[in-house]
CSV table of C-alpha atoms in Angstrom, one decimal:
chain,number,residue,atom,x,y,z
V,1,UNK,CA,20.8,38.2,41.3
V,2,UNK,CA,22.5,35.8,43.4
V,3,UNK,CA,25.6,33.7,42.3
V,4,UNK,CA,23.7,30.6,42.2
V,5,UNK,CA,20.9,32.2,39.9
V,6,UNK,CA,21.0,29.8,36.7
V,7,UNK,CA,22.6,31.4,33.9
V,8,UNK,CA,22.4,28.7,31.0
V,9,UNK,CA,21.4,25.3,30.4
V,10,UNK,CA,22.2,23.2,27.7
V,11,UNK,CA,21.7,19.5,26.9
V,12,UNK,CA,23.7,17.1,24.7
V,13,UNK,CA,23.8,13.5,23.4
V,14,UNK,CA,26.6,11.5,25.3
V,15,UNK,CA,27.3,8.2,23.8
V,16,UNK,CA,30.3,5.8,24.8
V,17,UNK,CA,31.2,2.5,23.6
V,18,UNK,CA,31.4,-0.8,26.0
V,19,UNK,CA,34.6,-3.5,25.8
V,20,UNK,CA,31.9,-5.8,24.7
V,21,UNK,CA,28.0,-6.9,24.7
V,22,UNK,CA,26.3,-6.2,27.5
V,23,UNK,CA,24.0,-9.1,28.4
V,24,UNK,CA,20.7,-9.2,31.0
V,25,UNK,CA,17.4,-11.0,31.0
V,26,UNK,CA,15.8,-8.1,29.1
V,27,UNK,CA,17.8,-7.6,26.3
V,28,UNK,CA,22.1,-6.4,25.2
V,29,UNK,CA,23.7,-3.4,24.3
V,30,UNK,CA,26.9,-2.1,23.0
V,31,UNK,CA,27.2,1.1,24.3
V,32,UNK,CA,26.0,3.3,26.2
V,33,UNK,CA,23.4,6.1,24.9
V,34,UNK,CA,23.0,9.2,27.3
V,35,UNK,CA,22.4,12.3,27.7
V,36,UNK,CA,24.7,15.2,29.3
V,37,UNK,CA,23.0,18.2,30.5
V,38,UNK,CA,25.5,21.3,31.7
V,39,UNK,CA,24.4,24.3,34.1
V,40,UNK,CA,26.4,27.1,34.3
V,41,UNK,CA,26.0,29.7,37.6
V,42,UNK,CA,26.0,33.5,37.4
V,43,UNK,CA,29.6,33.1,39.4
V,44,UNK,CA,30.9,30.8,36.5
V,45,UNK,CA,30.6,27.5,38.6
V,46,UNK,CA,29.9,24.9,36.2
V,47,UNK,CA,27.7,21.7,37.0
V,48,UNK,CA,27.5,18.4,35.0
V,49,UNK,CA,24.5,15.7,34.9
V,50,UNK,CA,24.1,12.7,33.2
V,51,UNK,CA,20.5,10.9,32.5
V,52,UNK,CA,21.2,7.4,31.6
V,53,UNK,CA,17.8,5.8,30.0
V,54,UNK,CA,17.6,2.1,29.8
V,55,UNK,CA,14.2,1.1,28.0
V,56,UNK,CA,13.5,-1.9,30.4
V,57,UNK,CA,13.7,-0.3,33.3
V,58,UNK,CA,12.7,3.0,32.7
V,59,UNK,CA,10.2,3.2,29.8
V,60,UNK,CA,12.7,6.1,28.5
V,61,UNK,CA,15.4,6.3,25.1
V,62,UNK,CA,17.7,8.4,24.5
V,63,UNK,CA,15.4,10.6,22.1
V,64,UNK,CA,13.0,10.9,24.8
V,65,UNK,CA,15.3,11.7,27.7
V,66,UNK,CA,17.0,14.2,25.2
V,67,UNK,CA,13.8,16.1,24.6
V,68,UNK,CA,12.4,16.0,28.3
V,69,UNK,CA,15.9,17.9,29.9
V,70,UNK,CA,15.2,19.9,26.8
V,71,UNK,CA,12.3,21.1,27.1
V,72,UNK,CA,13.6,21.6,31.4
V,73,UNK,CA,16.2,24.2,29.9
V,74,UNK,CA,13.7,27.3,30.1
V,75,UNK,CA,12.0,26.2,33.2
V,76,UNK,CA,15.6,26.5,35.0
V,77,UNK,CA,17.4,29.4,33.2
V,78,UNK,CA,17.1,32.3,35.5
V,79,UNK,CA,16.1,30.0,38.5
V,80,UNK,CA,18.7,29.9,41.6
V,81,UNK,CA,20.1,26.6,42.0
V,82,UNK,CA,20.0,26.7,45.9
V,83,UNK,CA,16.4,26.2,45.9
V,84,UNK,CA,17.4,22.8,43.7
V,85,UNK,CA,14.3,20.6,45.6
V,86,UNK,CA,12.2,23.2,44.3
V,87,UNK,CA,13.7,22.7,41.0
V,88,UNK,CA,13.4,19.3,40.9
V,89,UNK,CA,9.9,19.3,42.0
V,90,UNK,CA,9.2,21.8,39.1
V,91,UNK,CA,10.6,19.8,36.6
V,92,UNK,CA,8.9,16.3,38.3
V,93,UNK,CA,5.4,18.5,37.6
V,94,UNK,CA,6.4,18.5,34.1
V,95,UNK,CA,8.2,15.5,33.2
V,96,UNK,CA,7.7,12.7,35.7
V,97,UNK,CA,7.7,9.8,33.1
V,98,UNK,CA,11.1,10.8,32.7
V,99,UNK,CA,13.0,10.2,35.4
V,100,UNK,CA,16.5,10.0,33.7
V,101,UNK,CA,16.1,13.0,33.0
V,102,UNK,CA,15.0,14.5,36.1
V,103,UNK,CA,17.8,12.7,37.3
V,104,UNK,CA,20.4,14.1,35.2
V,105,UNK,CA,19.2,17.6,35.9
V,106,UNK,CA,19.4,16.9,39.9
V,107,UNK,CA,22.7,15.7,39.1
V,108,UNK,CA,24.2,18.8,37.5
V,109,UNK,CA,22.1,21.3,39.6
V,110,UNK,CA,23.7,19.7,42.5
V,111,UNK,CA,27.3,19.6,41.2
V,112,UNK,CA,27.0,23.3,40.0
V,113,UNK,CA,25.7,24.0,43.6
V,114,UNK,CA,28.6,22.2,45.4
V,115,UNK,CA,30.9,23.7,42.9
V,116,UNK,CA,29.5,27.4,44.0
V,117,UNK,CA,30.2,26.4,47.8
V,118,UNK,CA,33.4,25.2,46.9
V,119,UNK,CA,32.7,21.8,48.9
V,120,UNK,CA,32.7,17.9,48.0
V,121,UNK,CA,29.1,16.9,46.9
V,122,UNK,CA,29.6,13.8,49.9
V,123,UNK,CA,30.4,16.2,52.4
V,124,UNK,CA,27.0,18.2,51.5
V,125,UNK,CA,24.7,14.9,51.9
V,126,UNK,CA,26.4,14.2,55.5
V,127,UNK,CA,30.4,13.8,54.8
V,128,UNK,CA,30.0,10.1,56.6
V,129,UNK,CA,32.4,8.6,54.8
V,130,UNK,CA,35.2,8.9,52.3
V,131,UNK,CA,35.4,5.9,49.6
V,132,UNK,CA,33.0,2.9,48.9
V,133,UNK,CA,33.9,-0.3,47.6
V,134,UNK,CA,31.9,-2.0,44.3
V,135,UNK,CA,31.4,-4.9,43.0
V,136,UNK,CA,31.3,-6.0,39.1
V,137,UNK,CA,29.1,-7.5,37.1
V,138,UNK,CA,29.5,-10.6,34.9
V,139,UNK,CA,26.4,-10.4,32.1
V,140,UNK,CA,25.0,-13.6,30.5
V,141,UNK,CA,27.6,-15.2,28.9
V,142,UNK,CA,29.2,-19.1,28.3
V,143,UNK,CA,30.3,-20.5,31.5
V,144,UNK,CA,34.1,-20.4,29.4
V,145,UNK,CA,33.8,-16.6,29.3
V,146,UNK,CA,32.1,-16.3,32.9
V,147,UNK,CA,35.4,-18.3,33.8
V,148,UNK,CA,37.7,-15.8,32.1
V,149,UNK,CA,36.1,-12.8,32.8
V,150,UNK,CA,36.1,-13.8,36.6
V,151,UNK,CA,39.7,-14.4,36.7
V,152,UNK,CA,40.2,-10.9,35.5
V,153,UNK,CA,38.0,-9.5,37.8
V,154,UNK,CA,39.8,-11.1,40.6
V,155,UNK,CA,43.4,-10.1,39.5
V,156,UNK,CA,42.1,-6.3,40.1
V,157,UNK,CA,41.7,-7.1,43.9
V,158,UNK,CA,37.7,-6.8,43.4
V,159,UNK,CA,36.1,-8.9,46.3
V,160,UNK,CA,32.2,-9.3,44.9
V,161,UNK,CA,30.6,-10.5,41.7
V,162,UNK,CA,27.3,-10.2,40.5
V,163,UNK,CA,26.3,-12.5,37.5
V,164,UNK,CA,23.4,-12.0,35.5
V,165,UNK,CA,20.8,-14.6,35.3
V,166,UNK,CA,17.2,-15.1,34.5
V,167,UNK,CA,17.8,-16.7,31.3
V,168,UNK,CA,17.6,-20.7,30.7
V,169,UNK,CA,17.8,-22.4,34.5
V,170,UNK,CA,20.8,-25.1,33.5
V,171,UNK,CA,22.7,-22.2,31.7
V,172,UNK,CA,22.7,-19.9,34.1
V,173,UNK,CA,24.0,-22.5,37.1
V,174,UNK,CA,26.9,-23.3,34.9
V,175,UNK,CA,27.8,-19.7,34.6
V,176,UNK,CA,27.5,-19.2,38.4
V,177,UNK,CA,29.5,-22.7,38.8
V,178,UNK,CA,32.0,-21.5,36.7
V,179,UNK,CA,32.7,-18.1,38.2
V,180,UNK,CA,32.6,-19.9,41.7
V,181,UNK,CA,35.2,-22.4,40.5
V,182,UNK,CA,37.6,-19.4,38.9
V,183,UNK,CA,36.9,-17.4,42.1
V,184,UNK,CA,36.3,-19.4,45.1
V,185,UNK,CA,37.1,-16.5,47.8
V,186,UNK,CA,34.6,-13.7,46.0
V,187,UNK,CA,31.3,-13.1,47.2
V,188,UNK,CA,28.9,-13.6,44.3
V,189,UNK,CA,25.7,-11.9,43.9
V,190,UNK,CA,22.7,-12.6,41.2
V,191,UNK,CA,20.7,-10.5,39.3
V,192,UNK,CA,18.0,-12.1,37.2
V,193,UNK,CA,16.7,-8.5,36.0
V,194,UNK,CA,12.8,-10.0,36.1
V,195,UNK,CA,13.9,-12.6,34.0
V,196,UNK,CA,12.2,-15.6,36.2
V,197,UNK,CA,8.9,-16.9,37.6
V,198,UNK,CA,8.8,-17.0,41.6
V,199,UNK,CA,9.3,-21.4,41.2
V,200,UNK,CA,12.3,-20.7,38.3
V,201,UNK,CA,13.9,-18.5,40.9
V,202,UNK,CA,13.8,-20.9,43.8
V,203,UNK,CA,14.7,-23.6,41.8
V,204,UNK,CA,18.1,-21.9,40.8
V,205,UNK,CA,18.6,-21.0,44.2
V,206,UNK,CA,17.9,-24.6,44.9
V,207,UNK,CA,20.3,-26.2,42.8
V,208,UNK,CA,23.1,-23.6,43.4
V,209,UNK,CA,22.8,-24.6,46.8
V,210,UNK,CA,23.2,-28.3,46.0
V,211,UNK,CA,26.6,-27.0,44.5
V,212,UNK,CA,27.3,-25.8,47.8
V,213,UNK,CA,26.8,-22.0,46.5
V,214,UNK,CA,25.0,-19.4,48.4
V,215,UNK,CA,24.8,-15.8,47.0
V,216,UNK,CA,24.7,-13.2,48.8
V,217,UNK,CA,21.5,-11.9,47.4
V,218,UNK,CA,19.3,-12.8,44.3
V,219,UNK,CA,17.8,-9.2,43.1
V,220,UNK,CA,14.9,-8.6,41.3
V,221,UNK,CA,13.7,-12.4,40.4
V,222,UNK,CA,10.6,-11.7,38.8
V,223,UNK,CA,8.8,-8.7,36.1
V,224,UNK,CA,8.8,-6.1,37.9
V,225,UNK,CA,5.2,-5.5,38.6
V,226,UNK,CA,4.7,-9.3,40.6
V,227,UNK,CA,4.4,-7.8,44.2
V,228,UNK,CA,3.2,-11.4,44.9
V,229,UNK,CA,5.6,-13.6,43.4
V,230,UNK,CA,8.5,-11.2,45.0
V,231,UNK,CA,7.2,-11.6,48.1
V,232,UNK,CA,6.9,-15.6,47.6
V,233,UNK,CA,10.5,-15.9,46.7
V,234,UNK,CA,11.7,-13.7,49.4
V,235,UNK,CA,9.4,-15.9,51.9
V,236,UNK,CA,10.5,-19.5,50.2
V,237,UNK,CA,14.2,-18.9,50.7
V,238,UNK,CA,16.5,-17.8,53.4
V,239,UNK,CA,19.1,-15.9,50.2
V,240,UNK,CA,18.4,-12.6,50.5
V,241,UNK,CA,16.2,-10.9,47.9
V,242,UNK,CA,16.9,-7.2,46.6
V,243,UNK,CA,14.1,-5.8,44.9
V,244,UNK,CA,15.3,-3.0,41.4
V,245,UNK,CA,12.8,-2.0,38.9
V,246,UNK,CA,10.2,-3.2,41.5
V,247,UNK,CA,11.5,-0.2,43.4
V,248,UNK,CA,11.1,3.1,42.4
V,249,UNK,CA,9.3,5.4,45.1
V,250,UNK,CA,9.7,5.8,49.3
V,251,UNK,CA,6.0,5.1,48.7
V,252,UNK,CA,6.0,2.0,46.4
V,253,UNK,CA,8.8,1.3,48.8
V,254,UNK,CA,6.8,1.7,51.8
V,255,UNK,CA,4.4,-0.4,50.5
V,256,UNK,CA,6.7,-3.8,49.4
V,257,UNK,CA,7.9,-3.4,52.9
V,258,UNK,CA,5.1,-3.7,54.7
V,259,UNK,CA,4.3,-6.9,52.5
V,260,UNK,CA,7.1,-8.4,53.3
V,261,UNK,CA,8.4,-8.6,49.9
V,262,UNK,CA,11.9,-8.4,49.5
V,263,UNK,CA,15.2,-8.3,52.5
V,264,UNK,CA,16.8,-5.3,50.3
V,265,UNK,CA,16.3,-2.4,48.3
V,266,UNK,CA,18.7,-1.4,45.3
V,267,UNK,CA,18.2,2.6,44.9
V,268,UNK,CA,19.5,3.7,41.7
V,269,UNK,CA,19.1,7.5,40.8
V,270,UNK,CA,18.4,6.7,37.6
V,271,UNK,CA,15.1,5.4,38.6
V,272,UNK,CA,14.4,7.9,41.0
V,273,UNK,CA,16.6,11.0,41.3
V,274,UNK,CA,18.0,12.2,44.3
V,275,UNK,CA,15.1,14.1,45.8
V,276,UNK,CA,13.0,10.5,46.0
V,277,UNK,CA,16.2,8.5,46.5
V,278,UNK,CA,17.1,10.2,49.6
V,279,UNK,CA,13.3,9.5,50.8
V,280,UNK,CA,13.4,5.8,49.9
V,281,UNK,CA,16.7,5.7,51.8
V,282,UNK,CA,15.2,7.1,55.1
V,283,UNK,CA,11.6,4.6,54.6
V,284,UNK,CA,14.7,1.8,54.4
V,285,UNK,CA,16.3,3.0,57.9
V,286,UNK,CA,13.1,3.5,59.4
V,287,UNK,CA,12.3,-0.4,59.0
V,288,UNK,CA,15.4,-1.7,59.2
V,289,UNK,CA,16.1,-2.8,55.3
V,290,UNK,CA,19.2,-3.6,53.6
V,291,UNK,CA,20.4,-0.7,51.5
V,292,UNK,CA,22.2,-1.3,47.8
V,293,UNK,CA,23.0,1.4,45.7
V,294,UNK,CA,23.5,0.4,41.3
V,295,UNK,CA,23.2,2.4,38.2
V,296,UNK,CA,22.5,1.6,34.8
V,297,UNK,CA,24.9,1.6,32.3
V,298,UNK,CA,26.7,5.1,33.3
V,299,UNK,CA,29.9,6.9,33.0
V,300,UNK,CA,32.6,8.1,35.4
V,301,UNK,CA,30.1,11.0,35.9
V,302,UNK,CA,27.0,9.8,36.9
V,303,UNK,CA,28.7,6.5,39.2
V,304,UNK,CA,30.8,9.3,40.9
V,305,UNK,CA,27.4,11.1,42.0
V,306,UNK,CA,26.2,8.1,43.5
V,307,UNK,CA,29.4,7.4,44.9
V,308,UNK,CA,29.2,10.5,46.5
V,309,UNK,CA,25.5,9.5,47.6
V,310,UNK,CA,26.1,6.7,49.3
V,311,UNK,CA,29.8,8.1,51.0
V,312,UNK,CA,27.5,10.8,51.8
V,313,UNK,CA,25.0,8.8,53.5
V,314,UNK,CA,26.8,5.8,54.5
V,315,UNK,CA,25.1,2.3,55.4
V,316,UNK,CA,24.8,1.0,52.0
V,317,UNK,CA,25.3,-2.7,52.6
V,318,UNK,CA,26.4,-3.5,48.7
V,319,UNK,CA,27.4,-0.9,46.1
V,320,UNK,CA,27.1,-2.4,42.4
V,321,UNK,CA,28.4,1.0,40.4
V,322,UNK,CA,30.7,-0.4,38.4
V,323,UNK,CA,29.9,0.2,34.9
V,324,UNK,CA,33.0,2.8,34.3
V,325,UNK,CA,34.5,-0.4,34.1
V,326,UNK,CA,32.7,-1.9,31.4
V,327,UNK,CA,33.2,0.8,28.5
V,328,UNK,CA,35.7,0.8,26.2
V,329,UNK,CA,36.1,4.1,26.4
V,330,UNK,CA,35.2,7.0,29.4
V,331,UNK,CA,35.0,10.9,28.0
V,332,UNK,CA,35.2,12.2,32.1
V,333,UNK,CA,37.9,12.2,34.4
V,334,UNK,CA,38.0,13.1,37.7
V,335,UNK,CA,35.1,12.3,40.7
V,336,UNK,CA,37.1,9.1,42.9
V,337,UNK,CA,40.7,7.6,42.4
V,338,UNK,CA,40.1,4.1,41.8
V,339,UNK,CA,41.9,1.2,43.9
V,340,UNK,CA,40.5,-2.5,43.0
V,341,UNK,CA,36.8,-1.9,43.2
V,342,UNK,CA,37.5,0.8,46.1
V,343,UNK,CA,36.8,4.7,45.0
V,344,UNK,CA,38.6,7.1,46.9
V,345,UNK,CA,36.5,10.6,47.2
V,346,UNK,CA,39.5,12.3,49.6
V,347,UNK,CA,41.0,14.2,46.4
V,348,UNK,CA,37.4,15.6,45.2
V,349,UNK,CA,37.6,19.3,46.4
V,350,UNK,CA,34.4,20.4,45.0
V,351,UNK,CA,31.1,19.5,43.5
V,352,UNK,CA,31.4,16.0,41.9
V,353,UNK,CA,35.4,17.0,41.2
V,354,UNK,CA,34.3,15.5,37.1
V,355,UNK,CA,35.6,16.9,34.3
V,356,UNK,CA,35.8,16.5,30.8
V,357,UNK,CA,38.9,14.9,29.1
C-alpha cells in the first residue's frame, strides 16, 4: 500500500451565510449551500474539497452535488491519490452532470496529494508566481447602495470592480454611473450573467460610453447557449467580451474560438474541474485568448485552490475570486494572507495550507 493509497472519504453539507443578498440576472441568494468532501491518506495527510453548485450555471443543488461525491466515496476509498487524473476521469464516467462535484473531489484529492509531498499546491501546477490580485463584485442593487458599497470597496485598496447587470437597461447604467462617480480611478468590469439579448447588450455598452465609461470587459451578455448572439456582440463592439456559462469545455472552447465569439474566457473550476480547466487553459494560450479565472459563490477553501491555479499557471489577465469577501461568516482559515484584493500564497507550506477554524 503506498502512502497516498486512499484511506477514507467522507462528504458533508457546508453552508455559510452572506453580509447580504446576493443579486445577478438569474436570480439572489443568501448564503452559500455547499458541499465539503474530506480524503484522508494512509500517511495521515488530510485533503479538503469544496463543490459549490449554483443552479443557473450548473444544473446542480446542493442535494444533488451531496449525493453525486457520495456515491464517488467507494469508487475512491482504496484508490492511490497519485494517479488523481485517473481518478477524476473515473468519477467524470460516473457523474459528469455533476461537475461541482467532480470538482470538489479534484480539489481535496489534490490538496491531500500536495499535503503528502509536503509542497504548496501552486508550486505543483508550475510555482510561476506567488500572489494574485482580485477584483469584487457589486450585485444588482440601487445606484445609492452601488455608491456605498463602492466606496467601501475602494477604502480596502481594491483596484477593479465588477457590477452585475442584465437586468432593466436604465437601471443598470445608473448603477455603473454611480459606482464610476464614487470610484473614478477603479477599473470596472460587467457581468450581465446571460441576462441580455445581443442589441440590449450593445445598447448598454452604448450608452455607458456616452457617459464617457468604458469597462474593461462585458462577460457573458447573452443565455448561455446563443453562440450567435455572443459572437455578434463581441463583433459589434470594440469592449471586450468574456464568455462564462458559455464556457465549459477545451472543446466547446475550441469551438467559440474558432467562431470568433468572445476576446476572453472566464475558467471557473466549478464548471469544469481542474483536469478540463487546465485543458481549456492551454486551447486559450494556443490562440492567443485572454484568460480570467471566477468562482461561484465559494469559501476561503475553494478561492484558495484557484488561487493556487492561477499563481500556478500564471497569465490570468483578471482574477474575479472574491467571494470570501462576501459572507458573513467563513468556517476555513488558512490558504493566502490577504492585502487589499491581493492574496499572498508565500506562507502556504503545503497542499492548499486550509484548515478548519
Amino acid at each position: 500500500m503506498s502512502r497516498t493509497t486512499i484511506r477514507s472519504v467522507t462528504v458533508e453539507p457546508l453552508n455559510i451565510p452572506l453580509l447580504e443578498p446576493f443579486t445577478i440576472a438569474t436570480g439572489a441568494t443568501t448564503q452559500a449551500r455547499n458541499v465539503l468532501v474530506t480524503v484522508t491518506l494512509s500517511d495521515g495527510s488530510i485533503g479538503y474539497g469544496e463543490c459549490a453548485p449554483f443552479t443557473p450555471s450548473t444544473g446542480e443543488t446542493q442535494a444533488t452535488a451531496l449525493a453525486a461525491a457520495q456515491g464517488c466515496v467507494e469508487l475512491l476509498q482504496g484508490k492511490d491519490a497519485a494517479h488523481w487524473r485517473i481518478l477524476s476521469k473515473l468519477v467524470r464516467s460516473v457523474y459528469f452532470s455533476q461537475m461541482t462535484a467532480i470538482a470538489g473531489i479534484e480539489m481535496a484529492l489534490l490538496d491531500a496529494l500536495t499535503r503528502s509531498y509536503g509542497i504548496p499546491l501552486y508550486v505543483f501546477f508550475g510555482g510561476a508566481a506567488t500572489s494574485v490580485e482580485t477584483d469584487i463584485s457589486i450585485p444588482m442593487v440601487t445606484p445609492e447602495h452601488g455608491y456605498e458599497l463602492a466606496k467601501a470597496i475602494v477604502a480596502r485598496g481594491i483596484t477593479t470592480i465588477k457590477i452585475k447587470v442584465g437586468g432593466d437597461i436604465r437601471e443598470d447604467v445608473a448603477r455603473v454611473e454611480a459606482i464610476r462617480e464614487a470610484a473614478p480611478g477603479i477599473g470596472l468590469m460587467l457581468d450581465a450573467n446571460q441576462g441580455y439579448t445581443a442589441n440590449e447588450a450593445l445598447l448598454c455598452l452604448e450608452a455607458l460610453d456616452d457617459r464617457d465609461i468604458r469597462p474593461l470587459l462585458m462577460e457573458q451578455p447573452v443565455h448561455k447557449d446563443d453562440y450567435e448572439g455572443l459572437r455578434y456582440v463581441t463583433q459589434h463592439t470594440t469592449v471586450p467580451i468574456a464568455a462564462d456559462e458559455s464556457a465549459y469545455s477545451a472543446a466547446n472552447v475550441a469551438h467559440l474560438i474558432a467562431m470568433g465569439a468572445f476576446n476572453v474566457v472566464n475558467i471557473k473550476l466549478m464548471k469544469s474541474g481542474f483536469v478540463e480547466a487546465l485543458d481549456i487553459a492551454a486551447v486559450c494560450r494556443a490562440t492567443h485568448t485572454e484568460l480570467m479565472i471566477g468562482a461561484m459563490m465559494e469559501s476561503r477553501m475553494a478561492t484558495s485552490a484557484a488561487a493556487h491555479f492561477v499563481a500556478g499557471l500564471e497569465g490570468f489577465r483578471f482574477v474575479d475570486l472574491d467571494t470570501p469577501m462576501l459572507l458573513a461568516e467563513d468556517p476555513f482559515t488558512g490558504g493566502y494572507v490577504q492585502k487589499g484584493g491581493v492574496y499572498d500564497l508565500t506562507g502556504v507550506e503545503r497542499g492548499l495550507g486550509v484548515e478548519g477554524k
